[in-house]
Tab-separated table of C-alpha atoms and ligand atoms in Angstrom:
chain	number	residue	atom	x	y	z
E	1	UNK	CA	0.318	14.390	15.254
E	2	UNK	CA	1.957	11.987	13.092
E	3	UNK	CA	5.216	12.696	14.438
E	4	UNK	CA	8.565	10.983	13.784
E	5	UNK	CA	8.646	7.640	15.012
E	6	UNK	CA	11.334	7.617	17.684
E	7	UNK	CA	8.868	10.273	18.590
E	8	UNK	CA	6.107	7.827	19.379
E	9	UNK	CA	5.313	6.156	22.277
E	10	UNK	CA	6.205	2.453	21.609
E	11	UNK	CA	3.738	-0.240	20.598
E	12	UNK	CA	5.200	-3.650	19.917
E	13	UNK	CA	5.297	-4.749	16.480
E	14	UNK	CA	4.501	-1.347	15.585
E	15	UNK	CA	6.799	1.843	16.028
E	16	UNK	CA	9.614	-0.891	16.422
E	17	UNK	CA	9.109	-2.295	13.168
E	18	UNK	CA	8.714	0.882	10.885
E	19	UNK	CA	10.853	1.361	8.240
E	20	UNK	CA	12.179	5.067	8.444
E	21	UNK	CA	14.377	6.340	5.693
E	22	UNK	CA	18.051	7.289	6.195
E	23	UNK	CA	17.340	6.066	9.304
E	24	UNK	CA	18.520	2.568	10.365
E	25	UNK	CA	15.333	0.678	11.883
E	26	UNK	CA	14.787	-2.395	13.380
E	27	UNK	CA	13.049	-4.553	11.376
E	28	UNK	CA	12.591	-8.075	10.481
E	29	UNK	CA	13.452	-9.614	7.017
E	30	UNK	CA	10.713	-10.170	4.961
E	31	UNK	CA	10.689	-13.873	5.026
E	32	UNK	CA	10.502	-13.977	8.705
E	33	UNK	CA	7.012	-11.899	8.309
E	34	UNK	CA	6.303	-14.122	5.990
E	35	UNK	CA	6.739	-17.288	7.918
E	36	UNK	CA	5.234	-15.706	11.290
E	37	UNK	CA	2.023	-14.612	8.956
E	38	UNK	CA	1.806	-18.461	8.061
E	39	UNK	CA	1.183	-19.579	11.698
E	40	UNK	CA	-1.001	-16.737	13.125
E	41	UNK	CA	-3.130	-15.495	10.319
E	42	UNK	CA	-6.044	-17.658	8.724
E	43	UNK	CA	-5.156	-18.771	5.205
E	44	UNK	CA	-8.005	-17.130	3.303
E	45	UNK	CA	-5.609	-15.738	1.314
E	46	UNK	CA	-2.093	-17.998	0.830
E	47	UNK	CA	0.517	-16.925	1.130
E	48	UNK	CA	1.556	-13.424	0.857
E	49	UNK	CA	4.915	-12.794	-1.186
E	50	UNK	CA	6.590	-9.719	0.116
E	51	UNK	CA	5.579	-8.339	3.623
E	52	UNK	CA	5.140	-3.941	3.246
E	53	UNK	CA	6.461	-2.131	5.491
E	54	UNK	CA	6.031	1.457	4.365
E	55	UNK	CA	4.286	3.522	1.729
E	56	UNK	CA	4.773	6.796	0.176
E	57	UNK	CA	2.691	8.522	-2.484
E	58	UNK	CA	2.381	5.918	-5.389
E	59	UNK	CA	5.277	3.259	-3.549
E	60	UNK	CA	5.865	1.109	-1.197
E	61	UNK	CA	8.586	-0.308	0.402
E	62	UNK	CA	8.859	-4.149	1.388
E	63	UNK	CA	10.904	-5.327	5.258
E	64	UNK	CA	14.122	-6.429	3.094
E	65	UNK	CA	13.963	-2.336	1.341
E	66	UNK	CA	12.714	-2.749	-1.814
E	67	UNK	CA	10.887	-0.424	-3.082
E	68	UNK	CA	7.566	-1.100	-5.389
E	69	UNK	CA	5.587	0.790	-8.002
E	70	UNK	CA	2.113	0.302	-6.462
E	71	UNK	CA	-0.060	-0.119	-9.572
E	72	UNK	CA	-2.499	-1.969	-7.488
E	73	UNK	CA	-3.118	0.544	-4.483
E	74	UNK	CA	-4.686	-1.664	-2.478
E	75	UNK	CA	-6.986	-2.701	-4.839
E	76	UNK	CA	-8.856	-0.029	-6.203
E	77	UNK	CA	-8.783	1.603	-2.402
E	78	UNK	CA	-5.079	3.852	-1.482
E	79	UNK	CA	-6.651	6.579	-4.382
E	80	UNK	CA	-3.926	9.323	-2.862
E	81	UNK	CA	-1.436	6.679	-2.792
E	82	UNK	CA	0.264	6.022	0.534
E	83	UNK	CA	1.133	8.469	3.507
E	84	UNK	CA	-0.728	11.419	1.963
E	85	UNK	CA	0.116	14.781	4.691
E	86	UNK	CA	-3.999	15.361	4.092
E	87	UNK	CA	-5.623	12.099	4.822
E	88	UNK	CA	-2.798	11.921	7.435
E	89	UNK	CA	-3.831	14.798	8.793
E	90	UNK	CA	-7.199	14.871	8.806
E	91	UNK	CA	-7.500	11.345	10.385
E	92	UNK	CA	-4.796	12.291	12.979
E	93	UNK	CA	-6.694	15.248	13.867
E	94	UNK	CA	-9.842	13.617	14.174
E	95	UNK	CA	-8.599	10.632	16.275
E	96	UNK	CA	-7.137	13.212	18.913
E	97	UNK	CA	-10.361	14.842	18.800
E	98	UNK	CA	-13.008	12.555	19.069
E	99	UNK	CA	-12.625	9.355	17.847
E	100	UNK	CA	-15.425	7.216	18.090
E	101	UNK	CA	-19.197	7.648	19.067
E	102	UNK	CA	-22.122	5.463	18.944
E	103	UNK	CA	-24.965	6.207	16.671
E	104	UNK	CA	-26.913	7.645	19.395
E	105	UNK	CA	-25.201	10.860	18.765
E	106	UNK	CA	-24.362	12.695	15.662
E	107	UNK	CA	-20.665	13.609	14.424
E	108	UNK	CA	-19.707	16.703	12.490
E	109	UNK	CA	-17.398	14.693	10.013
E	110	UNK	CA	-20.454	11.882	9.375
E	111	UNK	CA	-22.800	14.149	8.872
E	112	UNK	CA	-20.591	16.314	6.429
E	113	UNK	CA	-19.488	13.312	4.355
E	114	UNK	CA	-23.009	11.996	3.717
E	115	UNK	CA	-24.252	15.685	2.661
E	116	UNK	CA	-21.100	15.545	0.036
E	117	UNK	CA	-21.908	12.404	-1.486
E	118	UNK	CA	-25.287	13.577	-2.195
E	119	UNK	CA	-24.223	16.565	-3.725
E	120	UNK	CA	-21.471	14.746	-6.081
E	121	UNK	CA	-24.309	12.302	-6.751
E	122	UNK	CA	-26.810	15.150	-7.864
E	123	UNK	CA	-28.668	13.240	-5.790
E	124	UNK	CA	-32.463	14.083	-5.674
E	125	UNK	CA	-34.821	15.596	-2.642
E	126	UNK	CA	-35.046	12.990	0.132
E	127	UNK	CA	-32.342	10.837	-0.500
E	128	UNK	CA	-30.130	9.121	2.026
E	129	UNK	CA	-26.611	7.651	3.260
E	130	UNK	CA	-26.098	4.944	5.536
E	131	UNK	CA	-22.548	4.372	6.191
E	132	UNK	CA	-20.393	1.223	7.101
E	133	UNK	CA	-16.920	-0.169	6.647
E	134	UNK	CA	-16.746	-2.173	3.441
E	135	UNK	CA	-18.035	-2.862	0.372
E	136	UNK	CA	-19.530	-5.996	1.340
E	137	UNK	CA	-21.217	-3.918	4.010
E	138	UNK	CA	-22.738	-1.740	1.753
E	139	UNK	CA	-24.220	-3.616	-0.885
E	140	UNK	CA	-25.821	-5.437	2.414
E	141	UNK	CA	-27.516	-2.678	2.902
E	142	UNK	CA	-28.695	-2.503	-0.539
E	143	UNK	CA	-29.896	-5.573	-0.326
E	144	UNK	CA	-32.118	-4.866	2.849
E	145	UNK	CA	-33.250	-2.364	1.231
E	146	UNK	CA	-34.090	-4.559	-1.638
E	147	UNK	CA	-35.982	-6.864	0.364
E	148	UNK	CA	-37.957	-4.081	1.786
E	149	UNK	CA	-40.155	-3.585	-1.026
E	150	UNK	CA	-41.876	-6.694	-0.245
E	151	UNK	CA	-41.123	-7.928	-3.826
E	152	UNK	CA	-39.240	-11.579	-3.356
E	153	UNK	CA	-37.161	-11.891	-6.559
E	154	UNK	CA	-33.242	-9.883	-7.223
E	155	UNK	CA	-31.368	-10.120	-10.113
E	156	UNK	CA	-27.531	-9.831	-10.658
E	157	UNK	CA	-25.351	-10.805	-13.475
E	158	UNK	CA	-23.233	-13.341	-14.041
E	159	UNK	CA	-19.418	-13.195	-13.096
E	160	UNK	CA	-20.951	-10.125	-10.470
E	161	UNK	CA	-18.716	-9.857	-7.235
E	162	UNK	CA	-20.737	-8.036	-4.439
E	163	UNK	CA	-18.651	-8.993	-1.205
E	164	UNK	CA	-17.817	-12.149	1.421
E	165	UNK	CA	-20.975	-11.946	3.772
E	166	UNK	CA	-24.369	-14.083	3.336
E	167	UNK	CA	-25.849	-11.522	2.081
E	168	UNK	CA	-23.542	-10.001	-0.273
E	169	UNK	CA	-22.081	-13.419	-1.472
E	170	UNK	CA	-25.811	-14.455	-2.891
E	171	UNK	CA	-25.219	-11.283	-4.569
E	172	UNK	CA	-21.619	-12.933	-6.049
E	173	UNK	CA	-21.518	-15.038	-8.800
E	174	UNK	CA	-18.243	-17.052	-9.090
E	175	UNK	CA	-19.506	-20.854	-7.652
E	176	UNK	CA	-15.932	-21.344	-5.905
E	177	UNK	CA	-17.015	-18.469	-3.865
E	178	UNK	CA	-20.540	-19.520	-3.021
E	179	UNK	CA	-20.651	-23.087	-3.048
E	180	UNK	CA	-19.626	-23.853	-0.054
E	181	UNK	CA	-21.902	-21.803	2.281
E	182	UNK	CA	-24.940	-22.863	0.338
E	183	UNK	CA	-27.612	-22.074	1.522
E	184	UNK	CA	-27.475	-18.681	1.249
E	185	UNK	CA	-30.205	-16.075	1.344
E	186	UNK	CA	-32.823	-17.194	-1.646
E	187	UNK	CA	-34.181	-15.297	-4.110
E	188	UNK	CA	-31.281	-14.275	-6.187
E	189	UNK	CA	-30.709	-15.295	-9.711
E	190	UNK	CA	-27.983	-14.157	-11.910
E	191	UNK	CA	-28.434	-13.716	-15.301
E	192	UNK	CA	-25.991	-13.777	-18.934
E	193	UNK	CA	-24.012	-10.705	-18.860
E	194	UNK	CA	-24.543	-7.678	-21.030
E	195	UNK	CA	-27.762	-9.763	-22.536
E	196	UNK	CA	-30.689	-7.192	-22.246
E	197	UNK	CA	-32.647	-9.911	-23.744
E	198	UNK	CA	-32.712	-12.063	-20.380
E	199	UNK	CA	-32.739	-8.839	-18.740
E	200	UNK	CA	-36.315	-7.983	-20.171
E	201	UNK	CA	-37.037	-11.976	-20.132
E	202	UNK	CA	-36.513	-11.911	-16.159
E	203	UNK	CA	-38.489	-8.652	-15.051
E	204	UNK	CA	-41.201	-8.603	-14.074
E	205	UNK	CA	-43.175	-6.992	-10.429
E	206	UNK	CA	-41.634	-10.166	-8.548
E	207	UNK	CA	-38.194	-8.639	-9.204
E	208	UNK	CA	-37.356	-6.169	-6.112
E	209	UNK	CA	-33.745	-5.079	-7.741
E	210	UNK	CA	-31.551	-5.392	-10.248
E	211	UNK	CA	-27.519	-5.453	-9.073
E	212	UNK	CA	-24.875	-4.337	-11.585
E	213	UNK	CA	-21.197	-3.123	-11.527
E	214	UNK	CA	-20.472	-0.403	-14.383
E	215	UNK	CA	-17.701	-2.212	-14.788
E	216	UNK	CA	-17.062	-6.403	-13.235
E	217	UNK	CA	-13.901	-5.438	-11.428
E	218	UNK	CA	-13.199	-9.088	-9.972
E	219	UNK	CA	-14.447	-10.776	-13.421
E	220	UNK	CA	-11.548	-9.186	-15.273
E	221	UNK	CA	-12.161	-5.616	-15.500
E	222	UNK	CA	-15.537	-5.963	-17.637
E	223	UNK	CA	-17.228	-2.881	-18.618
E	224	UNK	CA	-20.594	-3.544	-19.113
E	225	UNK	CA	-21.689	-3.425	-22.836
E	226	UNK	CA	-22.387	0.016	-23.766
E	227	UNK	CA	-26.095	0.740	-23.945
E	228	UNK	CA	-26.560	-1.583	-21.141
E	229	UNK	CA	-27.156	0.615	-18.166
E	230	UNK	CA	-29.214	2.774	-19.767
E	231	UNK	CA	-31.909	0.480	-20.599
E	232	UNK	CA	-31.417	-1.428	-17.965
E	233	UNK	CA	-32.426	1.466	-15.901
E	234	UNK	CA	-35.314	2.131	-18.135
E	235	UNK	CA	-36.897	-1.379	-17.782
E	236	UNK	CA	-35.864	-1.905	-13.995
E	237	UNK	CA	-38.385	1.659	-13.942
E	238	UNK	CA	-41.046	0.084	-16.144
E	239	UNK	CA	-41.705	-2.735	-13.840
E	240	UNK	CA	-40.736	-0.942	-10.467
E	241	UNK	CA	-37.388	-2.760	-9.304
E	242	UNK	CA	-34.926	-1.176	-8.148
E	243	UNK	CA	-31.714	-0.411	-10.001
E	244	UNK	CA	-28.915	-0.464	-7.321
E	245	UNK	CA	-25.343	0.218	-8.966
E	246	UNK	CA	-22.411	-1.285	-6.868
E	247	UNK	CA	-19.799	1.154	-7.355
E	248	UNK	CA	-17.319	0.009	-4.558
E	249	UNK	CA	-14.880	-0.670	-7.170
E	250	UNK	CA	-15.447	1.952	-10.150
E	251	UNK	CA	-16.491	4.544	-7.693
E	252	UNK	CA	-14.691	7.491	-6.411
E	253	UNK	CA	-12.669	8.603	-9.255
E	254	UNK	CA	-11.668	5.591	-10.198
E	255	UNK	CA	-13.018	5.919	-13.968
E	256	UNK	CA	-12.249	9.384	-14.046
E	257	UNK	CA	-15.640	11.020	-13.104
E	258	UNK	CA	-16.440	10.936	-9.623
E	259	UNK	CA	-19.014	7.575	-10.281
E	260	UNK	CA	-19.104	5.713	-13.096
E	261	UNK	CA	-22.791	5.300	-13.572
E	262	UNK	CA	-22.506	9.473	-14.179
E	263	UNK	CA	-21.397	8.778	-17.966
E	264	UNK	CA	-24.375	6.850	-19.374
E	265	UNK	CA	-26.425	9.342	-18.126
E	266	UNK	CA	-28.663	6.878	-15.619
E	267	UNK	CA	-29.937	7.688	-12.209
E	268	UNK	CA	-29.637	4.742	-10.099
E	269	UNK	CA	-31.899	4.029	-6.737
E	270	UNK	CA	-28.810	2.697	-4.728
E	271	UNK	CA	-25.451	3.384	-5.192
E	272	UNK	CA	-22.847	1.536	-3.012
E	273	UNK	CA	-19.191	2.706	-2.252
E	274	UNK	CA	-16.696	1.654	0.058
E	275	UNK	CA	-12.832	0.711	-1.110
E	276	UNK	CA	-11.589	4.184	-3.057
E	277	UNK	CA	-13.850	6.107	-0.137
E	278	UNK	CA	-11.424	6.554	2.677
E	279	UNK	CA	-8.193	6.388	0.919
E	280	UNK	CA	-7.175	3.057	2.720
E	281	UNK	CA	-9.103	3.921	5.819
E	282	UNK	CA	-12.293	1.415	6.186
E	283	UNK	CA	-15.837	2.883	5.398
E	284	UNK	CA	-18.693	1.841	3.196
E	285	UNK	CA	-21.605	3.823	1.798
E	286	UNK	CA	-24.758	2.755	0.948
E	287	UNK	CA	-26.747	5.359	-1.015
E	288	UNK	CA	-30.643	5.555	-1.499
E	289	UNK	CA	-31.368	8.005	-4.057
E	290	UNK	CA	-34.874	9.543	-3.637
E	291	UNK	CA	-37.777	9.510	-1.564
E	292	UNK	CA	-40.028	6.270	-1.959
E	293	UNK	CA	-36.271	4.092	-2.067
E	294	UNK	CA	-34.919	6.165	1.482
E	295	UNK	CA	-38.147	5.863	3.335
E	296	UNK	CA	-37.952	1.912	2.762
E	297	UNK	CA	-35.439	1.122	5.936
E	298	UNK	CA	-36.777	2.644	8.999
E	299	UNK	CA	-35.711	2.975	12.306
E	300	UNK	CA	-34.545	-0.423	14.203
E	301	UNK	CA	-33.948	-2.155	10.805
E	302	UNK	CA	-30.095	-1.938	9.986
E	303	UNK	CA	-27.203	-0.714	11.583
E	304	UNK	CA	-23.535	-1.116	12.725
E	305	UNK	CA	-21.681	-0.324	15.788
E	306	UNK	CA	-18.582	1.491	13.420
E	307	UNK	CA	-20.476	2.388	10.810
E	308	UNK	CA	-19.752	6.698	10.424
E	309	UNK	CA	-17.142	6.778	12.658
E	310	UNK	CA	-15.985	9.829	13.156
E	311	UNK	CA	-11.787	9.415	11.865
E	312	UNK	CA	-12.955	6.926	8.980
E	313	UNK	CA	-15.875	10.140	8.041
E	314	UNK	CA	-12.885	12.218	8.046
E	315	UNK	CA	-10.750	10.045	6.375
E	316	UNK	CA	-13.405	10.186	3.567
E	317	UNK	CA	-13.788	13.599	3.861
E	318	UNK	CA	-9.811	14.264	3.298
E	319	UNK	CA	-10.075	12.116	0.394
E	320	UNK	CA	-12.667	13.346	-1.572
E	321	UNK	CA	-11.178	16.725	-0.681
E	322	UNK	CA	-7.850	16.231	-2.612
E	323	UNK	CA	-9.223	14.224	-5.433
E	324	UNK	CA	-11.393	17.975	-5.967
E	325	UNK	CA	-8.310	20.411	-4.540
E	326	UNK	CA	-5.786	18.422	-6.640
E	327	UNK	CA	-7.879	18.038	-9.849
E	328	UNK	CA	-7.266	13.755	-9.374
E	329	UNK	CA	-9.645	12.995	-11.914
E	330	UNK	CA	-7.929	15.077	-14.912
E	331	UNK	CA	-5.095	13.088	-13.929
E	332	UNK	CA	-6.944	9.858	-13.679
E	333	UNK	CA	-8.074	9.982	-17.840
E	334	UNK	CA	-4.518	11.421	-18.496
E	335	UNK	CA	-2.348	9.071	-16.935
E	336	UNK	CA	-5.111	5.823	-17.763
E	337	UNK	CA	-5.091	6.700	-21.392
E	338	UNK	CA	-1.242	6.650	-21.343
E	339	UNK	CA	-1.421	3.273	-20.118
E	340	UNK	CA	-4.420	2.136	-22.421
E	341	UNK	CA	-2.525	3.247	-25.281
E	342	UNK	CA	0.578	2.066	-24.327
E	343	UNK	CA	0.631	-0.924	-23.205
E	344	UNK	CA	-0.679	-2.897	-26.570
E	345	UNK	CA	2.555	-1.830	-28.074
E	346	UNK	CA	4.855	-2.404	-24.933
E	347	UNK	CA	3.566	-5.580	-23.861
E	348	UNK	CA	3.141	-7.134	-27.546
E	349	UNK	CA	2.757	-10.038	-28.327
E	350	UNK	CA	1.657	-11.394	-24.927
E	351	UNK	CA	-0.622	-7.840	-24.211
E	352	UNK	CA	-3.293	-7.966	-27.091
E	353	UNK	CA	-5.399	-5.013	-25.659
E	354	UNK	CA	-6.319	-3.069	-22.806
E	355	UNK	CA	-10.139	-2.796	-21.228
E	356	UNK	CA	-11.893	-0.642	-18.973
E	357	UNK	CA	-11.871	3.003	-17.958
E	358	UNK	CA	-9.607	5.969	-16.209
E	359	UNK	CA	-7.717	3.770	-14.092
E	360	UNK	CA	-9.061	0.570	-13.719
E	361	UNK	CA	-7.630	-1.299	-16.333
E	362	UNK	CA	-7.178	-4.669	-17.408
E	363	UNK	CA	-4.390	-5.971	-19.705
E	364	UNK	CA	-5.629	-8.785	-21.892
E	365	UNK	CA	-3.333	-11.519	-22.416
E	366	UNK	CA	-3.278	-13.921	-25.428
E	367	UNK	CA	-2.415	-16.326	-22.789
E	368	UNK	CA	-3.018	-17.263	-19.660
E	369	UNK	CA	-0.133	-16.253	-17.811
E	370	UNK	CA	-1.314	-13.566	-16.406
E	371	UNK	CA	0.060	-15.033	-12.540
E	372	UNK	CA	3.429	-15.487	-14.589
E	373	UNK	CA	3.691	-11.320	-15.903
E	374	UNK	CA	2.691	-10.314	-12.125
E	375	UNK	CA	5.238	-12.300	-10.612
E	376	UNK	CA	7.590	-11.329	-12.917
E	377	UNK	CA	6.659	-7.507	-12.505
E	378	UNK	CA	7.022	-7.634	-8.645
E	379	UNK	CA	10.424	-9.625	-9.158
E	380	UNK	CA	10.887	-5.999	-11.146
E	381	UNK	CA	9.810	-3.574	-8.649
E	382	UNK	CA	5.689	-3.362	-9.862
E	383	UNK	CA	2.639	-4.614	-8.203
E	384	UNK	CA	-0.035	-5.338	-10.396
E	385	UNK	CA	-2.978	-7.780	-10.103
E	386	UNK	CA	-3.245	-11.497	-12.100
E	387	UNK	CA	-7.296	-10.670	-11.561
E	388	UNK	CA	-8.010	-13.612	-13.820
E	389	UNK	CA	-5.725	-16.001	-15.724
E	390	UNK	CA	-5.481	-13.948	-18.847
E	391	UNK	CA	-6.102	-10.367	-17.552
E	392	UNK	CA	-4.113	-8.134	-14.932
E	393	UNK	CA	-5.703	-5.622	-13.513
E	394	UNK	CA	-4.247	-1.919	-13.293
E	395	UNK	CA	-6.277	0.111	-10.319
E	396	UNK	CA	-3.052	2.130	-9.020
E	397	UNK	CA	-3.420	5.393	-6.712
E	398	UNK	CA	-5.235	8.098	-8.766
E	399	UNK	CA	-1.906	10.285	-7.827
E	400	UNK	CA	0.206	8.222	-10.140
E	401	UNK	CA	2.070	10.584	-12.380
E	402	UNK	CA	2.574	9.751	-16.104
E	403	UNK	CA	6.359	9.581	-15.415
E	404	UNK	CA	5.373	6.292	-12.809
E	405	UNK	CA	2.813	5.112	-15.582
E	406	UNK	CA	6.095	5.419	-18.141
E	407	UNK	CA	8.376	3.513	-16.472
E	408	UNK	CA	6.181	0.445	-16.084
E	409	UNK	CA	5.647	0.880	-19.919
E	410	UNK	CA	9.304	0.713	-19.972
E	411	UNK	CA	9.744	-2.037	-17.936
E	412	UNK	CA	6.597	-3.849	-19.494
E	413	UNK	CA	8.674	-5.740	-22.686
E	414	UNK	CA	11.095	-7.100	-20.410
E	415	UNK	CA	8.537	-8.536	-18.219
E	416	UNK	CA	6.517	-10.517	-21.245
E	417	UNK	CA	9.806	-11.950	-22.292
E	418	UNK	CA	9.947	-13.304	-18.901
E	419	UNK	CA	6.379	-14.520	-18.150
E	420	UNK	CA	6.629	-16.227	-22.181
E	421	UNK	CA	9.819	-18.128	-21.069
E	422	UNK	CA	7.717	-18.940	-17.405
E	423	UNK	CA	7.497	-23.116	-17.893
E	424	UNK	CA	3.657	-23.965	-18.981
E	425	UNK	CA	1.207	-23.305	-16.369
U	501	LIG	C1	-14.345	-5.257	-3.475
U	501	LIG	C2	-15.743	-5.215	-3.909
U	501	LIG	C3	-16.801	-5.489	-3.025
U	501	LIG	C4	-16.553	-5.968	-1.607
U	501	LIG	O1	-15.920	-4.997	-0.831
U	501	LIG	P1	-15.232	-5.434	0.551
U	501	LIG	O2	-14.802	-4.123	1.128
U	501	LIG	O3	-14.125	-6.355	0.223
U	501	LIG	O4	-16.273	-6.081	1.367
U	501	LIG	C5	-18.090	-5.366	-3.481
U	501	LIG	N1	-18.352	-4.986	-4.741
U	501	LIG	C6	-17.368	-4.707	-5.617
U	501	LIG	C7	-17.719	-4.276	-7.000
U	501	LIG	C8	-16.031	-4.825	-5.244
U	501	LIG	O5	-15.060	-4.594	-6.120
């Protein structure tokens, strides 16, 4: 089905636009995108710097031809990198099969993908999936959930990012974010990060849930101290709350196991997914592991019109598929320890070290210039993420080779020479 596309029947600003190799397409330079994207599309974002036009496996091409080293993938989300024949297959298959249902009827591909993610979850008799389309999405979810035990109090940590919506953003930290759509939903308090002190200070059988990120992906690729989770999970247990374990970001092979909860040996009560899930197709997850936390949203209390569609099930589905058929997360530690360990040495002086696990990465800076080394790696053909002012954040597809990871080592002395002789910030 995804045939060539001259093949295709047209769609304005679609299969006249695409970028096909050897091939000499129609297309629009990249600054006109960029100036037509200023006028019709909300500025929640600024403005974009390059518009894409085409992806394949860990690249992407921009609408002038230049070709990019995704080390971003979307953020945390293309895992199989761009165009993969499987996901492209799978979803193509699905959409001329059956394409979308309500949830008054049951799909083979939604049902399929929730019994998988219980089974790479281990997860225990009686536990559940409710599926939706975004991270934000899910950690709703886990916050209705939350709410359901009748206990009024949820805790989440400081520099936590949990999504855009109400909901969600009362989960976020960062005041810029909240501020100005106060009031949100009460209740919520965040507390120091990595201090199991205030942790024990706080709980207590007020507190319904406890929210935490194995690793603060938005704060600057922050792993949680180690030790953290583990007794976090034992002293959310002692007083009853609920430990739910956003893993939009870290999930999904991202650290190199399939979760990254797995390693410190915890068993969460919710686990939420969405980003790495459908390879770039939207879908969210929202796991409840166990009995007493699945029975506590019952029918006529959540739910989304999209939410387990059938192609973005099957998208999920394809993924998870090749991440096990290709042996993704071998190649995940592989490739992300090349980069951890070489990256110190490549991007010294300005690079002082390198946190976080598998392939999320951040590059610590001994500066803030971390806008001024991005810009200068996309000037170079590499798009990586200024997450904070002195990090940028690695989270590339998990199909990147250690050849790809090498030549962005290669590149990466050039670029600090460049973002060091960027005028002050
Ligand atoms: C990105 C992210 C979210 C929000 O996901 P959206 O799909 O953007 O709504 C939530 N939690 C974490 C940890 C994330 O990284």
């Amino acid at each position: 089905m995804s045939g060539h596309p001259s093949e295709l029947p047209a769609v304005p600003g679609v299969t006249d636009v695409l970028h096909v190799p050897g091939e000499a397409a129609q297309r629009a330079a990249g600054a006109e995108w960029v100036d037509r994207y200023s006028h019709a599309i909300m500025a929640t974002y600024g403005t974009p710097q390059r518009a894409l036009v085409r992806g394949e496996g860990a690249y992407v091409w921009d609408a002038d031809g230049q070709r990019y080293l995704d080390l971003l993938g979307g953020i945390a989300t293309n895992v199989l990198g761009h165009a993969h024949p499987t996901l492209v297959g799978a979803v193509s298959a699905q959409l001329s099969t059956l394409g979308h249902v309500s949830n008054f009827f049951a799909s083979p591909p939604q049902v399929a993908l929730a019994e998988r993610l219980l089974e790479l979850l281990h997860a225990p008799q009686g536990s559940r999936v409710f599926l939706s389309n975004s991270g934000a999405e899910a950690n709703e979810g886990a916050f209705k959930v939350a709410r359901r035990t009748g206990r009024p109090r949820v805790l989440a940590l400081e520099g936590a990012f949990h999504g855009r919506t109400m909901g969600a953003l009362a989960l976020t930290h960062k005041p810029d974010y909240r501020e100005p759509f106060e009031p949100l939903p009460g209740g919520v308090e965040h507390l120091p990060f990595g201090d199991l002190g205030a942790l024990e200070a706080a709980l207590d059988g007020e507190v319904a849930a406890l929210f935490v990120e194995v690793i603060q992906g938005e704060a600057g690729v922050r792993p949680l101290p180690e030790g953290y989770l583990a007794a976090a999970r034992e002293l959310t247990t002692s007083v009853g709350a609920l430990l739910v374990v956003d893993e939009v970001q870290t999930g999904v092979g991202r650290t190199g196991g399939w979760f990254a909860h797995t390693r410190h040996g915890v068993v969460p009560d919710v686990v939420t997914l969405a980003k790495g899930l459908g390879g770039g197709i939207p879908i969210g997850a929202t796991v409840t592991l166990g009995e007493r936390t699945s029975g506590l949203l019952v029918a006529g209390q959540h739910g989304t019109t999209f939410g387990g569609n059938p192609v973005a099930t099957a998208a999920a589905l394809a993924t998870l598929h090749v991440i096990e058929r290709d042996d993704l997360l071998a190649n995940v530690r592989e490739v992300g320890h090349r980069l951890a360990a070489g990256a110190p040495s490549a991007g010294a002086p300005l690079v002082t070290s390198v946190d976080g696990e598998g392939l999320l990465l951040g590059l610590r800076l001994a500066r803030p210039r971390a806008k001024e080394l991005a810009a200068a790696a996309l000037e170079a053909g590499f798009i990586v993420n200024a997450v904070t002012s002195d990090t940028v954040r690695l989270a590339p597809p998990l199909v990147l080779s250690a050849d790809q990871a090498d030549s962005f080592l290669a590149a990466l002395p050039q670029l600090v020479q460049i973002a060091e002789l960027a005028e002050e910030p």
